[in-house]
């Protein structure tokens, strides 16, 4: 069984440029999460989806960040425009409905903003 | 508000030695508790979890953790560390009936031969 797939693994951009990250969750997992992991820190939730619906986006900086999960499968996280402080690892995770915390994580997308 | 504290940023042990990683949580009721491991360049992997019942839980890779309500702790232990255990370890707390997790800042484990 394939795990959570994220791309790209690494991205280097200049500030004010846009960037997008893609996530394909484990087949059958209807809950999808985007986490932000700063260097030396634990992951912090950005947004959580139940199927197509964003059920928790309270930590998503909506002035520059957006996310979508069309058809309740793949998801895209976008930053526009990127700032220096956005340099971090963006983790995607998925779980079965009601999995109570048993999240399966992708390898992450490391963003460097110059 | 929920929070998780991992007091040790970095721990170094010799291969074969025992290991204990500390985790303290703050939560108004009995939480769900988890330990995840992150190897370099990899995503997080679930080691073990506590929901209810026996306060000593067994996980993968020979790890175990004990829930102590009186101390608000959920420390991770392993009797004999292997070099492949070198990684970052994250404790997390979750509210019941939700998949939302709050992670600690992590403990980096280094293993010397």
XYZ file of C-alpha atoms in Angstrom:
227
model
C 0.000 0.000 0.000
C 1.371 3.371 -1.000
C 1.871 5.935 1.715
C 1.151 9.640 1.683
C 2.885 11.201 -1.299
C 4.001 14.800 -1.380
C 5.679 16.905 -4.022
C 7.941 18.629 -4.504
C 10.332 17.420 -1.816
C 12.362 20.593 -2.032
C 11.567 24.061 -3.347
C 13.690 27.195 -3.378
C 12.060 30.467 -4.377
C 12.609 34.164 -3.978
C 10.376 36.144 -1.659
C 7.124 37.414 -3.135
C 6.971 34.470 -5.526
C 4.107 31.951 -5.371
C 4.578 28.297 -4.483
C 2.312 25.273 -4.372
C 2.587 21.901 -2.675
C 0.695 18.794 -3.612
C -0.414 15.865 -1.483
C -1.926 12.508 -2.346
C -3.225 10.748 0.792
C -3.474 7.039 1.459
C -6.304 5.516 -0.525
C -9.526 5.492 1.465
C -8.392 8.055 4.039
C -10.977 10.788 4.047
C -9.258 13.049 6.582
C -6.332 15.089 5.317
C -4.108 17.512 7.205
C -1.513 20.091 6.345
C 1.043 20.785 9.051
C 3.810 23.364 9.231
C 7.091 22.315 10.835
C 9.614 25.018 11.582
C 13.201 24.104 12.282
C 13.550 22.627 15.750
C 9.819 22.630 16.366
C 6.978 20.162 16.337
C 4.374 20.165 13.586
C 1.593 22.736 13.830
C -1.751 22.198 12.174
C -2.589 24.540 9.316
C -5.770 22.974 8.005
C -7.775 19.771 8.307
C -10.168 18.365 5.711
C -12.972 15.875 6.092
C -13.505 14.822 2.488
C -13.805 18.089 0.546
C -14.705 20.215 3.556
C -12.162 22.226 5.499
C -13.336 21.564 9.061
C -10.483 23.349 10.844
C -8.561 26.153 9.154
C -8.255 28.422 12.147
C -4.418 28.365 11.999
C -4.145 29.000 8.270
C -2.888 32.544 7.490
C -5.586 33.300 4.980
C -4.021 36.485 3.649
C -1.373 34.508 1.807
C -2.147 30.817 2.275
C -4.866 28.846 0.561
C -5.681 25.192 0.249
C -8.084 23.033 -1.645
C -9.082 19.419 -1.753
C -11.134 18.902 -4.841
C -13.052 15.618 -5.072
C -11.963 14.763 -1.545
C -8.700 13.090 -2.540
C -5.617 15.093 -3.535
C -4.921 18.412 -1.931
C -2.906 21.489 -2.819
C -1.490 24.080 -0.440
C -0.533 27.424 -1.948
C 1.395 30.402 -0.664
C 1.181 33.696 -2.510
C 3.262 35.720 -2.043
C 5.891 33.829 -0.062
C 7.802 35.590 2.711
C 11.168 34.791 4.249
C 9.450 33.463 7.366
C 7.608 30.835 5.363
C 10.795 28.789 5.061
C 9.851 25.507 6.721
C 8.758 21.954 6.028
C 5.153 21.487 4.996
C 3.836 18.099 6.030
C 0.759 16.381 4.726
C -0.927 13.616 6.672
C -4.031 11.492 6.326
C -6.151 9.275 8.529
C -9.247 7.132 8.411
C -12.349 8.819 9.688
C -12.347 8.617 13.470
C -8.793 7.304 13.614
C -8.277 9.365 16.775
C -4.817 10.582 16.079
C -3.339 7.731 14.048
C -2.026 10.009 11.355
C 0.105 8.824 8.462
C 2.566 11.460 7.318
C 4.250 12.134 4.030
C 7.941 12.974 3.807
C 7.227 16.669 3.625
C 8.029 19.522 1.284
C 10.933 21.680 2.384
C 10.538 25.313 1.334
C 13.389 27.803 1.310
C 12.507 31.425 0.630
C 15.454 33.659 -0.326
C -5.638 24.960 26.491
C -3.851 21.800 25.502
C -0.068 21.821 25.514
C 2.820 19.395 25.446
C 6.255 19.862 26.978
C 9.292 17.838 26.087
C 11.950 19.144 28.455
C 14.910 17.490 26.768
C 15.905 19.020 23.448
C 18.765 16.629 22.812
C 19.733 13.303 24.407
C 22.792 11.202 23.713
C 23.052 7.555 24.723
C 25.348 4.663 23.973
C 24.088 1.775 21.920
C 22.653 -0.878 24.227
C 21.862 1.580 26.995
C 18.349 2.183 28.256
C 16.382 5.233 27.199
C 13.673 7.414 28.683
C 12.262 10.451 26.888
C 10.098 12.753 28.951
C 6.743 14.201 28.020
C 4.399 16.302 30.127
C 1.006 17.462 28.967
C -1.638 19.933 29.974
C -5.220 19.045 29.270
C -8.510 19.454 31.102
C -9.588 15.843 30.842
C -8.057 12.499 29.983
C -6.399 13.034 26.643
C -5.294 10.792 23.860
C -1.493 10.572 23.983
C 0.930 9.644 21.245
C 4.590 9.251 20.456
C 5.818 9.774 16.900
C 9.324 9.305 15.504
C 10.842 11.264 12.636
C 14.001 10.002 10.976
C 16.071 12.517 8.981
C 14.304 13.520 5.788
C 11.308 11.354 6.605
C 7.752 11.893 7.688
C 6.527 11.161 11.183
C 5.703 7.572 12.106
C 3.432 6.539 14.966
C 5.285 4.580 17.665
C 2.449 4.067 20.134
C -0.706 5.615 21.546
C -2.726 5.676 24.749
C -6.470 6.035 24.755
C -7.613 4.295 27.940
C -7.141 1.153 30.002
C -3.731 -0.235 30.836
C -1.447 2.704 31.508
C 1.601 0.899 30.116
C 1.382 0.706 26.352
C 3.594 -1.184 23.974
C 4.583 0.142 20.602
C 6.630 -0.724 17.589
C 10.412 -1.123 17.535
C 10.510 -2.244 21.179
C 9.275 1.053 22.624
C 6.830 1.431 25.491
C 5.297 4.369 27.319
C 3.569 4.802 30.644
C 0.685 7.169 31.308
C 0.836 8.702 34.781
C -2.213 10.838 35.431
C -0.913 12.177 38.754
C 2.197 13.525 37.050
C 0.558 14.480 33.726
C 3.301 12.521 32.033
C 3.644 10.039 29.202
C 7.311 9.087 29.106
C 8.730 6.909 26.362
C 11.129 4.094 27.235
C 13.244 1.491 25.571
C 15.417 -1.002 27.503
C 18.207 -1.235 24.930
C 18.767 1.388 22.249
C 19.953 0.503 18.755
C 21.924 2.834 16.490
C 18.923 2.922 14.137
C 16.855 4.580 16.873
C 18.680 7.860 16.292
C 15.901 10.253 15.248
C 13.625 13.005 16.480
C 10.853 11.953 18.839
C 7.628 13.889 19.250
C 5.028 13.531 21.961
C 1.501 14.649 21.057
C -1.805 15.136 22.834
C -5.205 14.957 21.239
C -8.674 15.828 22.398
C -11.180 13.007 22.492
C -13.463 12.713 19.478
C -11.166 14.725 17.273
C -8.152 14.045 15.116
C -6.516 17.314 16.065
C -3.115 16.806 17.670
C -0.870 19.190 19.553
C 2.789 18.253 19.226
C 5.674 18.936 21.543
C 8.873 20.516 20.277
C 10.616 17.177 20.018
C 13.668 15.432 21.493
C 16.577 14.620 19.241
C 18.161 11.288 20.114
C 21.751 10.598 19.216
C 23.169 7.097 19.639
C 26.868 6.421 19.977
C 28.344 3.006 19.119
